Amino acid sequence: MNASLSFRGASVTAVIVVLLTGVLAVGSLLPASSPVQVSPFIMTLAGKYLAYAMLALAVDLVWGFAGILTLGHAAFFALGGYAMGMYLVREIGARGVYGNADLPDFMVFLSWKSLPWYWWGSDHFPVALALMLVVPAALAGLFGWLAFRSRVSGVYLSIITQALTYALMLAFFQNGFGFGGNNGLTDFKDILGFDLHSSYTRAGMLFISGLILAGALLAGRYVVGGRFGSLLIAVRDAESRTRFLGYRPEQMKLLVWVFSAIIAAIGGALYVIQVGIINPGEFAPANSIEAVIWVAVGGRGTLSGAVIGAILVNLGKTLFTAWLPEMWLYGLGALFMATTLFLPQGLMGLMRHIPKKRPSEVTPEVTSPEGEEA
Amino acid sequence: MTTSPRFSRRDFTKFSLAASAAMLAGVKGAAAAPKGEPIRIGVLHSLSGTMAISETTLKDVILMLVELQNRKGGVLGRPLEAVVVDPASNWPLFAEKARQLLAVDKVASVFGCWTSVSRKSVLPVFEELNGILFYPVQYEGQECSRNVFYTGAAPNQQAIPAVDYLLSADGGGAKRFALIGTDYVYPRTTNQILQNYLKSKGIADADIMVNYTPFGQSDWQTIVSQLKAFGSAGKKTAVVSTINGDANVPFYKELGAQGITATDIPVMAFSVGEEELAGMDTKPLVGQLAAWNYFESIDSPANKSFIKEWHTYTKNPKRTTNDPMEASYIGFNLWVQAVEKVGSTDHDKVIDAMVGLKQANLTGGTAKVLPNHHITKPVYIGEIQDDGQFNVVWQTPKEVPGMAWSPYVAETKNLIGDWTKPINCGNYDTVKKACLGAKHG
Amino acid sequence: MADVAMSGPAALSGRKLWNGARGIFAAVLLSLLFIQPDSARADEDAFAGLATTQFNTIASSVDQIAQQGGPRALPVLRALADKKLFAASEGDALFIRKGDSWEDARSGVPATPDETTLRPVRVNNRVRLAVAAAEAELELVSGTPAERQASATVFYQRHDPAMLPAIDKALSKTDDATLKDTLLNARAAALLSPGAPASDAQAQQQAVAKLRAAGGLDARGILAQASTEETLDPATRKAAEEAVSSIDFELRLWGFGQDAFYGMSLGSVLLLAAMGLAITFGVMGVINMAHGELMMIGAYTTWLTQKAVLSVAPALGSFSLVLAIPAAFLVCGALGIVIERGLIRFLYGRPLETLLATWGLSLILQQVIRSLFGPTNVAVTTPPWLSGSFHLGGIEVTIDRLAIMIFAVVVMAGLTLVLRRTPLGLQMRAVTQNRRMAALMGIRTARVDALTFGLGSGIAGLAGVAVSQIDNVSPNLGQSYIIDSFLVVVFGGVGNLWGTLAAAATLGIGGKALEPLVGAVSGKILLLVLVILYIQRHPRGMFPLRGRGVES
């Protein structure tokens, strides 16, 4: 498979995303009487899907191109979300339940007297943005530096990414940790002075999300498209050989890993603004696994596929939890099984020519549990 | 006691499908069959994921109540139709589904939520779209929204009376308390309230132990042995448990294994009801306590007929009933009353009509809707029996009015909620004579 | 010293009832001959309290009955504890239910009351405590040796000074050394308790020394109370305080042993949960996310077996667990083979995609169980022979946990045997090491794959049997074990059974060592971080597999 062909569609997808969000945003501003008015319900759904698409894109960058199966990317997503959530909670100010201008409600509720140090400055939007980018990037950097330097790979890496997000989930669940415990951060009022519940803010946010997603797609395409991308794929498919050729696989992996964490974090921030709640459940390992599944459904290593997979699977979830509240898990489970069995390259695989060789026909040479595909 | 495997949810689904099909086809029931455009109500309970274990039953109760109401002629002469969605124990999904129910399905009211975080998640949606939510589970209080009716217990309707009982001679005259809970808001707040309350009753700090565990804690060996050591200070010791959901079974199993009986160290639980006991072997637990506003074993005509209807509806004569089911029952009937009273399902009219309404509860008393959108409830203390039921050993002389804000928490002791004129505020400071912050909680 | 320390309400019901004839004879004699009419009247008054609805009246009535003694005391108290004592709604008549018939509680004469007017006498913890004490009082003189020993223990735990005369009387009548020791402890405890008759400082200090020698939590509690008791001699209080701190020191030392036991117990649960994965994942390289669901199905099989046995042969109900072991192995093993043939075999060579497919499968399996048996917990009962605990020095050993440890060791040994000593094991290892070569040697690799996966799944089923004894059995069961199981296998080193054992033990003991220090949540977080850091340093776990085919 010629990898460089596989994400040619990325720019097309980016354009489509921007156009679609633009249409939705304009549609939502039409009067309610108009037959083509887009309801706030659709708008919040669309916002959520776009945020999830960012997460899927981030997963695809590391899984599709660097061969790192991450089962913990929701950690970066949630950290970005919390950074934004902190700002949004501070924006409530004295309009909270207790009318306390300095402390968020949950701190008053737990009888805290002052803000913990790690909340300092969180009422300034630029600080929130910086936190949103720096914290996940720093965590990813540290984790990746340790892991790639020691050549932790394959399933070992997958499991410790899962352990990482699990540990963070447990930590954030604790009320003493200072982020609202299980209830998380919620009841946001506005962002930079714009009312979060007004249709104009919603339309604006959706369009901005569309732009950011398109930007991330193009940036991702730029990173993995050129010489660096070819090298990454070389690392994915034959790490040792690449190393013997004099390259430094761990540095390349680290770079794409941190880049991907930042994209996930931005997705998390967009998610919180549009969904209105962030709580430790977002760290759940199951969420990370689902993100991998979106990528698999859409088509691994294609960038566009990740976006399409995330949107389609979540659309399916929205519809099935409403139509078949008692049966939808069968549908979702069957979808995952069918995708892996019959669409090894996801939906994007359908659009391409028939693959030359079906991986399922390959008998394992040596059954080693290591992650990379042959 | 076990739920029979013969009964399956599939049967039940078939049954309810058949029932609603019959309803839609206009098959005449005993009473005058409701006509016209159905009134839709939303059911927002998790049917999958971790909370399905508790919430599925509440969905079934609402479906049963809808069926009964339709048999009685519906509401305003129109049939009721339940819109069931599955928020899958996923809190953001709760918000999404709430928005769907209110904006897309245009439901007249929503019955739903169990955990506090799910309620917190949907609250902004209900306030934005001016919906009505009936919340049927005991909770930590410190909230009072115009759009929510809290038909479960506030802390003063469960926790405080329960501790009073433990302090009394009948309850063993405990002098030392271990407050054991899952680490989330309900136990944290309840324990904070209880700590202040116990101190006001002369219990020293050293005689109060507080311990929090993660959700789904399954290994209780260390904590139970710590409890045992804590209980060996020569003073009568009691445990107040706010352990949530699944973690209760392994906790009680470990208590049994380490030989702690109710006569040694009684455990007063706030989240263990008949449904939880149905999944346990209760013989080693005889005498352990729970505080609720309803027990299945309470002998009253209303309760008997409710249980009978439930068994008929679920086709399972062993299916238990529990406190949140009664709270759902009360909420549903209050809503029906309010709609009948104003002759419309208009949200604002219904909300305003609710305050002051009375509804007979299942245990022989009356639930009255208070200006703070909580209700009056009797408090019962029950001891676990070997048949998985509770034996009521104590009850309040009359119904206790629910308090949204706790007087035992410094920040909220001056707050009240009152959604009637002229105050019309969920968090009104009675000293400053002002409505704090935004108009809700 | 090893004594079985399980008592409580359950123990009351199992006792032999008195010979009714003797009671009837005595009662008839009394009523006919009017001997001691005053005492008979007082007797009746004592019983009358039982017919009220006030718990405090019932409890004091129980105390009174015990003090008066008499042939009807024990049968009535036992009936009360067993909820077989009924009172008429009018008046103070009391009846005991004997199967389908009734007898008058006071006389023991068969009676035919109007059943519609009867209500059970109310019991709460306070009444239960009073009954236990009253029974102890009555049985201390008249019971079997075992009953007397149990009674003495109740006396010790209750340490009510009012019982001193009874203790002294019993002391004078017994030669049994163990019983005597317990009684002496009880006597010492009663002497130091509030309301004890005035005693001299020497007697008090002897009592402190006696309790200090007895040790344990009960003694600690009594001594702690004594150290604050104003009526006692100041020197006694000081001695009690010292005794408490020295018992505390002793308890702390034992605490290490106790924590080690808890740790091994947690470790053995982790080991059971991870062992199946060590096969399917470690040996075959299949990331089976439905592993937890196989455990869950094993637990449900246990439940179904229990129900089946109870309906077919109720007498054997307590041994259904033994039957559940092979049943769960076969059910899950068969299911595993079906999964392998139907799903996994198409995914060899794409190990990461087995993760996605089996994740989908796990959702379906959860929903299947939810649809079939409902979303709520089902009750798997713990058989009596697995209940309770015993003491090994200062370490309390809970029997169910001990059984799980032994079970884990047996399964581990069995699995090692299968891998090392059977043709299947040989073939499995051959296929693992070099599939193509194995195939050329005539091994039917497809069949070996299916059987290997079946074996791993069967072991998951066995883990489910064990877990059903200590945890919820609900459709969500599997979810709570899957992360830990993978962590154990990876931490230990993929493909190495001994690594799995070492990792399970490390995580179990480490977790339980951290828990008392930093709490359950922080302990778990800390452990996860330590494991992450460890794997960063040792990228192939504790026991890396060596040899060819290791490098990815």
Tab-separated table of N, CA, C and O in Angstrom, chain A residues 40-41 44-45 48-49 94-99 108-111 113 170 173-176 180 182-183 186-187 189 197 202 271 275 277 279 282 317-318 321-322 325-326 328-329, chain B residues 9 13 47-48 59 84-86 88 91-93 96-97 99-100 103-104 116-117 120-121 124 128 140 142 183-185 188-189 192 214-215 405 411-412 427 436-438 440-441:
chain	number	residue	atom	x	y	z
A	40	PRO	N	-30.907	23.870	17.941
A	40	PRO	CA	-29.766	23.839	18.874
A	40	PRO	C	-29.348	22.413	19.199
A	40	PRO	O	-28.183	22.147	19.472
A	41	PHE	N	-30.312	21.484	19.169
A	41	PHE	CA	-29.992	20.087	19.436
A	41	PHE	C	-28.976	19.560	18.432
A	41	PHE	O	-27.957	18.967	18.783
A	44	THR	N	-25.519	21.198	19.054
A	44	THR	CA	-24.676	20.654	20.126
A	44	THR	C	-24.148	19.286	19.722
A	44	THR	O	-23.018	18.931	20.047
A	45	LEU	N	-24.997	18.515	19.019
A	45	LEU	CA	-24.518	17.213	18.545
A	45	LEU	C	-23.336	17.391	17.599
A	45	LEU	O	-22.300	16.737	17.744
A	48	LYS	N	-20.213	18.237	19.342
A	48	LYS	CA	-19.627	17.082	20.021
A	48	LYS	C	-18.905	16.176	19.028
A	48	LYS	O	-17.781	15.730	19.279
A	49	TYR	N	-19.548	15.934	17.899
A	49	TYR	CA	-18.927	15.053	16.902
A	49	TYR	C	-17.595	15.619	16.425
A	49	TYR	O	-16.623	14.878	16.233
A	94	ALA	N	-19.454	35.376	40.327
A	94	ALA	CA	-20.406	35.489	41.427
A	94	ALA	C	-21.793	34.995	41.047
A	94	ALA	O	-22.712	35.076	41.844
A	95	ARG	N	-21.945	34.496	39.813
A	95	ARG	CA	-23.265	34.022	39.421
A	95	ARG	C	-23.513	32.584	39.838
A	95	ARG	O	-24.501	31.961	39.472
A	96	GLY	N	-22.554	32.009	40.597
A	96	GLY	CA	-22.728	30.636	41.068
A	96	GLY	C	-23.789	30.551	42.145
A	96	GLY	O	-24.394	31.555	42.533
A	97	VAL	N	-24.001	29.339	42.626
A	97	VAL	CA	-25.048	29.094	43.613
A	97	VAL	C	-24.826	29.906	44.880
A	97	VAL	O	-25.755	30.444	45.475
A	98	TYR	N	-23.572	29.996	45.289
A	98	TYR	CA	-23.300	30.617	46.575
A	98	TYR	C	-22.924	32.088	46.426
A	98	TYR	O	-22.602	32.738	47.415
A	99	GLY	N	-22.922	32.566	45.192
A	99	GLY	CA	-22.594	33.963	44.973
A	99	GLY	C	-21.170	34.318	45.350
A	99	GLY	O	-20.867	35.454	45.667
A	108	VAL	N	-16.616	25.937	47.438
A	108	VAL	CA	-17.403	26.479	48.541
A	108	VAL	C	-18.101	25.326	49.254
A	108	VAL	O	-18.111	25.217	50.480
A	109	PHE	N	-18.648	24.445	48.442
A	109	PHE	CA	-19.381	23.270	48.853
A	109	PHE	C	-18.526	22.359	49.744
A	109	PHE	O	-18.990	21.788	50.709
A	110	LEU	N	-17.229	22.269	49.426
A	110	LEU	CA	-16.334	21.431	50.231
A	110	LEU	C	-15.671	22.260	51.332
A	110	LEU	O	-14.706	21.821	51.948
A	111	SER	N	-16.174	23.475	51.536
A	111	SER	CA	-15.666	24.373	52.584
A	111	SER	C	-14.208	24.747	52.387
A	111	SER	O	-13.465	24.889	53.357
A	113	LYS	N	-11.293	27.383	51.583
A	113	LYS	CA	-11.246	28.811	51.868
A	113	LYS	C	-10.572	29.598	50.755
A	113	LYS	O	-10.846	30.772	50.563
A	170	LEU	N	-8.778	7.910	38.281
A	170	LEU	CA	-8.923	7.727	39.727
A	170	LEU	C	-8.560	9.006	40.468
A	170	LEU	O	-9.233	9.414	41.413
A	173	PHE	N	-11.254	11.610	40.095
A	173	PHE	CA	-12.469	11.248	40.820
A	173	PHE	C	-12.425	11.717	42.271
A	173	PHE	O	-13.440	11.938	42.903
A	174	GLN	N	-11.210	11.860	42.802
A	174	GLN	CA	-11.100	12.248	44.200
A	174	GLN	C	-11.529	13.697	44.378
A	174	GLN	O	-11.060	14.575	43.676
A	175	ASN	N	-12.370	13.923	45.351
A	175	ASN	CA	-12.809	15.291	45.596
A	175	ASN	C	-11.666	16.157	46.073
A	175	ASN	O	-11.605	17.340	45.786
A	176	GLY	N	-10.741	15.554	46.815
A	176	GLY	CA	-9.630	16.316	47.357
A	176	GLY	C	-8.655	16.790	46.293
A	176	GLY	O	-7.783	17.597	46.560
A	180	GLY	N	-13.390	19.071	41.363
A	180	GLY	CA	-14.831	18.811	41.424
A	180	GLY	C	-15.219	17.355	41.527
A	180	GLY	O	-16.402	17.039	41.468
A	182	ASN	N	-16.335	13.600	41.108
A	182	ASN	CA	-17.174	12.915	40.135
A	182	ASN	C	-18.068	13.874	39.359
A	182	ASN	O	-18.330	13.672	38.187
A	183	ASN	N	-18.537	14.919	40.029
A	183	ASN	CA	-19.415	15.859	39.335
A	183	ASN	C	-18.679	16.684	38.292
A	183	ASN	O	-19.302	17.220	37.385
A	186	THR	N	-19.140	21.989	35.626
A	186	THR	CA	-20.330	22.135	34.778
A	186	THR	C	-21.021	23.458	35.059
A	186	THR	O	-20.509	24.281	35.816
A	187	ASP	N	-22.173	23.638	34.439
A	187	ASP	CA	-23.016	24.813	34.631
A	187	ASP	C	-22.332	26.089	34.146
A	187	ASP	O	-22.465	27.143	34.754
A	189	LYS	N	-21.510	29.431	32.047
A	189	LYS	CA	-22.434	30.477	31.594
A	189	LYS	C	-21.971	31.109	30.276
A	189	LYS	O	-22.729	31.203	29.344
A	197	HIS	N	-25.273	29.905	25.817
A	197	HIS	CA	-26.553	29.341	25.400
A	197	HIS	C	-27.188	30.108	24.240
A	197	HIS	O	-28.252	29.730	23.781
A	202	ARG	N	-23.259	29.583	19.751
A	202	ARG	CA	-23.218	28.194	19.275
A	202	ARG	C	-22.774	28.128	17.829
A	202	ARG	O	-21.927	27.315	17.470
A	271	TYR	N	-14.774	20.301	23.055
A	271	TYR	CA	-15.828	19.426	23.568
A	271	TYR	C	-16.499	20.059	24.786
A	271	TYR	O	-17.724	20.149	24.874
A	275	VAL	N	-20.329	20.849	24.956
A	275	VAL	CA	-21.134	19.845	25.654
A	275	VAL	C	-21.542	20.354	27.035
A	275	VAL	O	-22.584	19.994	27.565
A	277	ILE	N	-20.044	20.020	30.039
A	277	ILE	CA	-19.629	19.345	31.277
A	277	ILE	C	-18.332	18.598	31.011
A	277	ILE	O	-18.126	18.076	29.913
A	279	ASN	N	-16.064	15.731	33.265
A	279	ASN	CA	-15.919	15.008	34.529
A	279	ASN	C	-14.988	13.831	34.310
A	279	ASN	O	-14.643	13.496	33.171
A	282	GLU	N	-14.483	11.083	31.474
A	282	GLU	CA	-13.824	11.251	30.174
A	282	GLU	C	-12.471	10.554	30.130
A	282	GLU	O	-11.931	10.285	29.072
A	317	LYS	N	-24.508	6.037	17.423
A	317	LYS	CA	-24.779	5.906	18.846
A	317	LYS	C	-25.948	6.805	19.262
A	317	LYS	O	-26.853	6.391	19.989
A	318	THR	N	-25.924	8.021	18.762
A	318	THR	CA	-27.017	8.953	19.081
A	318	THR	C	-28.350	8.380	18.631
A	318	THR	O	-29.338	8.391	19.369
A	321	THR	N	-29.281	4.872	20.565
A	321	THR	CA	-29.666	4.974	21.977
A	321	THR	C	-31.064	5.571	22.095
A	321	THR	O	-31.712	5.448	23.131
A	322	ALA	N	-31.521	6.248	21.045
A	322	ALA	CA	-32.876	6.787	21.087
A	322	ALA	C	-33.878	5.806	20.493
A	322	ALA	O	-34.960	5.619	21.017
A	325	PRO	N	-33.319	1.731	22.643
A	325	PRO	CA	-32.574	1.923	23.899
A	325	PRO	C	-32.144	0.619	24.554
A	325	PRO	O	-31.161	0.606	25.275
A	326	GLU	N	-32.843	-0.474	24.278
A	326	GLU	CA	-32.482	-1.714	24.965
A	326	GLU	C	-31.619	-2.630	24.108
A	326	GLU	O	-31.167	-3.664	24.567
A	328	TRP	N	-29.295	-1.347	21.536
A	328	TRP	CA	-28.291	-0.692	20.708
A	328	TRP	C	-26.900	-1.273	20.888
A	328	TRP	O	-26.087	-1.242	19.979
A	329	LEU	N	-26.626	-1.859	22.071
A	329	LEU	CA	-25.290	-2.426	22.284
A	329	LEU	C	-25.017	-3.575	21.327
A	329	LEU	O	-23.886	-3.791	20.914
B	9	ARG	N	-36.063	-9.644	30.384
B	9	ARG	CA	-36.433	-8.323	29.928
B	9	ARG	C	-37.020	-8.388	28.537
B	9	ARG	O	-37.801	-7.536	28.144
B	13	THR	N	-40.138	-6.526	27.338
B	13	THR	CA	-40.179	-5.604	26.209
B	13	THR	C	-41.336	-5.960	25.294
B	13	THR	O	-42.093	-5.097	24.865
B	47	LEU	N	-29.904	2.403	30.698
B	47	LEU	CA	-30.291	1.007	30.505
B	47	LEU	C	-29.081	0.137	30.217
B	47	LEU	O	-29.191	-1.074	30.077
B	48	SER	N	-27.921	0.773	30.104
B	48	SER	CA	-26.689	0.005	29.941
B	48	SER	C	-25.593	0.732	30.707
B	48	SER	O	-25.787	1.850	31.163
B	59	LYS	N	-37.113	2.882	35.001
B	59	LYS	CA	-37.730	2.995	33.674
B	59	LYS	C	-38.971	2.114	33.624
B	59	LYS	O	-40.035	2.539	33.168
B	84	VAL	N	-38.583	6.514	25.722
B	84	VAL	CA	-37.477	5.949	26.491
B	84	VAL	C	-36.186	6.126	25.701
B	84	VAL	O	-36.124	5.813	24.515
B	85	VAL	N	-35.168	6.667	26.355
B	85	VAL	CA	-33.851	6.756	25.721
B	85	VAL	C	-32.837	6.116	26.652
B	85	VAL	O	-33.114	5.923	27.835
B	86	ASP	N	-31.684	5.790	26.121
B	86	ASP	CA	-30.644	5.187	26.960
B	86	ASP	C	-29.429	6.097	27.048
B	86	ASP	O	-28.631	6.150	26.123
B	88	ALA	N	-26.977	5.507	28.856
B	88	ALA	CA	-25.838	4.594	28.938
B	88	ALA	C	-24.824	4.916	30.027
B	88	ALA	O	-23.633	4.719	29.835
B	91	TRP	N	-22.296	10.583	31.416
B	91	TRP	CA	-22.907	11.840	31.875
B	91	TRP	C	-23.132	12.854	30.767
B	91	TRP	O	-24.207	13.456	30.702
B	92	PRO	N	-22.151	13.079	29.866
B	92	PRO	CA	-22.456	14.008	28.783
B	92	PRO	C	-23.609	13.513	27.910
B	92	PRO	O	-24.393	14.311	27.405
B	93	LEU	N	-23.725	12.188	27.785
B	93	LEU	CA	-24.821	11.645	26.994
B	93	LEU	C	-26.171	11.961	27.653
B	93	LEU	O	-27.181	12.140	26.973
B	96	GLU	N	-27.086	15.274	26.391
B	96	GLU	CA	-27.521	15.194	25.002
B	96	GLU	C	-28.936	14.645	24.912
B	96	GLU	O	-29.792	15.163	24.185
B	97	LYS	N	-29.182	13.580	25.679
B	97	LYS	CA	-30.503	12.943	25.617
B	97	LYS	C	-31.567	13.858	26.212
B	97	LYS	O	-32.714	13.859	25.757
B	99	ARG	N	-31.568	17.062	26.051
B	99	ARG	CA	-31.862	18.047	25.014
B	99	ARG	C	-32.740	17.433	23.928
B	99	ARG	O	-33.676	18.069	23.436
B	100	GLN	N	-32.452	16.182	23.604
B	100	GLN	CA	-33.269	15.517	22.593
B	100	GLN	C	-34.717	15.413	23.060
B	100	GLN	O	-35.654	15.711	22.327
B	103	ALA	N	-36.144	19.121	23.203
B	103	ALA	CA	-36.196	19.919	21.978
B	103	ALA	C	-36.784	19.148	20.808
B	103	ALA	O	-37.492	19.713	19.987
B	104	VAL	N	-36.475	17.859	20.722
B	104	VAL	CA	-36.921	17.107	19.550
B	104	VAL	C	-38.246	16.398	19.835
B	104	VAL	O	-39.201	16.518	19.086
B	116	SER	N	-25.871	11.991	41.081
B	116	SER	CA	-25.882	13.445	41.131
B	116	SER	C	-25.239	14.043	39.895
B	116	SER	O	-25.690	15.069	39.391
B	117	VAL	N	-24.171	13.387	39.419
B	117	VAL	CA	-23.481	13.988	38.282
B	117	VAL	C	-24.374	13.977	37.053
B	117	VAL	O	-24.350	14.910	36.260
B	120	LYS	N	-26.549	16.950	37.565
B	120	LYS	CA	-25.784	18.179	37.331
B	120	LYS	C	-25.558	18.384	35.834
B	120	LYS	O	-25.502	19.514	35.357
B	121	SER	N	-25.392	17.273	35.123
B	121	SER	CA	-25.111	17.353	33.696
B	121	SER	C	-26.332	17.851	32.914
B	121	SER	O	-26.205	18.613	31.970
B	124	PRO	N	-28.283	22.321	33.335
B	124	PRO	CA	-28.252	23.500	32.467
B	124	PRO	C	-29.204	23.358	31.277
B	124	PRO	O	-29.796	24.338	30.840
B	128	GLU	N	-32.137	25.877	30.483
B	128	GLU	CA	-32.128	26.614	29.215
B	128	GLU	C	-33.454	26.423	28.476
B	128	GLU	O	-34.040	27.363	27.968
B	140	GLU	N	-27.608	14.615	47.958
B	140	GLU	CA	-26.891	15.349	48.987
B	140	GLU	C	-27.474	16.725	49.292
B	140	GLU	O	-26.977	17.426	50.159
B	142	GLN	N	-28.248	20.730	48.774
B	142	GLN	CA	-27.426	21.852	48.333
B	142	GLN	C	-27.708	22.181	46.868
B	142	GLN	O	-26.807	22.521	46.116
B	183	ASP	N	-16.099	7.797	47.120
B	183	ASP	CA	-15.611	9.170	46.988
B	183	ASP	C	-16.343	9.916	45.880
B	183	ASP	O	-15.874	10.003	44.757
B	184	TYR	N	-17.506	10.429	46.199
B	184	TYR	CA	-18.144	11.376	45.292
B	184	TYR	C	-18.979	12.331	46.120
B	184	TYR	O	-18.916	12.316	47.353
B	185	VAL	N	-19.744	13.172	45.442
B	185	VAL	CA	-20.301	14.315	46.142
B	185	VAL	C	-21.325	13.931	47.207
B	185	VAL	O	-21.333	14.489	48.298
B	188	ARG	N	-19.570	12.713	50.349
B	188	ARG	CA	-18.776	13.816	50.898
B	188	ARG	C	-19.674	14.813	51.631
B	188	ARG	O	-19.393	15.195	52.757
B	189	THR	N	-20.738	15.226	50.964
B	189	THR	CA	-21.603	16.232	51.575
B	189	THR	C	-22.342	15.652	52.768
B	189	THR	O	-22.424	16.272	53.831
B	192	GLN	N	-20.045	15.394	55.601
B	192	GLN	CA	-19.726	16.707	56.153
B	192	GLN	C	-20.864	17.173	57.061
B	192	GLN	O	-20.641	17.642	58.182
B	214	PRO	N	-12.822	4.247	46.108
B	214	PRO	CA	-13.225	4.542	44.734
B	214	PRO	C	-14.520	3.817	44.358
B	214	PRO	O	-14.938	2.882	45.038
B	215	PHE	N	-15.115	4.237	43.269
B	215	PHE	CA	-16.279	3.534	42.728
B	215	PHE	C	-15.924	2.082	42.448
B	215	PHE	O	-14.813	1.784	42.033
B	405	TRP	N	-31.159	23.169	51.503
B	405	TRP	CA	-29.848	23.620	51.981
B	405	TRP	C	-29.666	23.168	53.407
B	405	TRP	O	-30.565	23.295	54.229
B	411	GLU	N	-21.702	27.539	54.982
B	411	GLU	CA	-21.987	28.392	53.832
B	411	GLU	C	-23.469	28.423	53.490
B	411	GLU	O	-23.923	29.314	52.786
B	412	THR	N	-24.207	27.422	53.916
B	412	THR	CA	-25.589	27.347	53.442
B	412	THR	C	-26.603	27.455	54.566
B	412	THR	O	-27.793	27.286	54.333
B	427	ASN	N	-31.877	29.961	45.841
B	427	ASN	CA	-30.880	30.108	46.896
B	427	ASN	C	-30.972	31.492	47.509
B	427	ASN	O	-30.212	32.391	47.187
B	436	LEU	N	-28.963	34.772	45.847
B	436	LEU	CA	-27.538	34.699	45.521
B	436	LEU	C	-27.329	34.215	44.094
B	436	LEU	O	-28.062	33.361	43.608
B	437	GLY	N	-26.288	34.738	43.486
B	437	GLY	CA	-25.820	34.231	42.206
B	437	GLY	C	-26.948	34.061	41.206
B	437	GLY	O	-27.869	34.857	41.138
B	438	ALA	N	-26.833	33.017	40.419
B	438	ALA	CA	-27.887	32.710	39.473
B	438	ALA	C	-29.066	32.159	40.271
B	438	ALA	O	-28.922	31.735	41.404
B	440	HIS	N	-30.688	29.578	40.867
B	440	HIS	CA	-30.927	28.140	41.066
B	440	HIS	C	-29.772	27.579	41.844
B	440	HIS	O	-28.995	28.301	42.431
B	441	GLY	N	-29.628	26.244	41.816
B	441	GLY	CA	-28.519	25.639	42.539
B	441	GLY	C	-27.803	24.664	41.688
B	441	GLY	O	-28.180	24.382	40.595
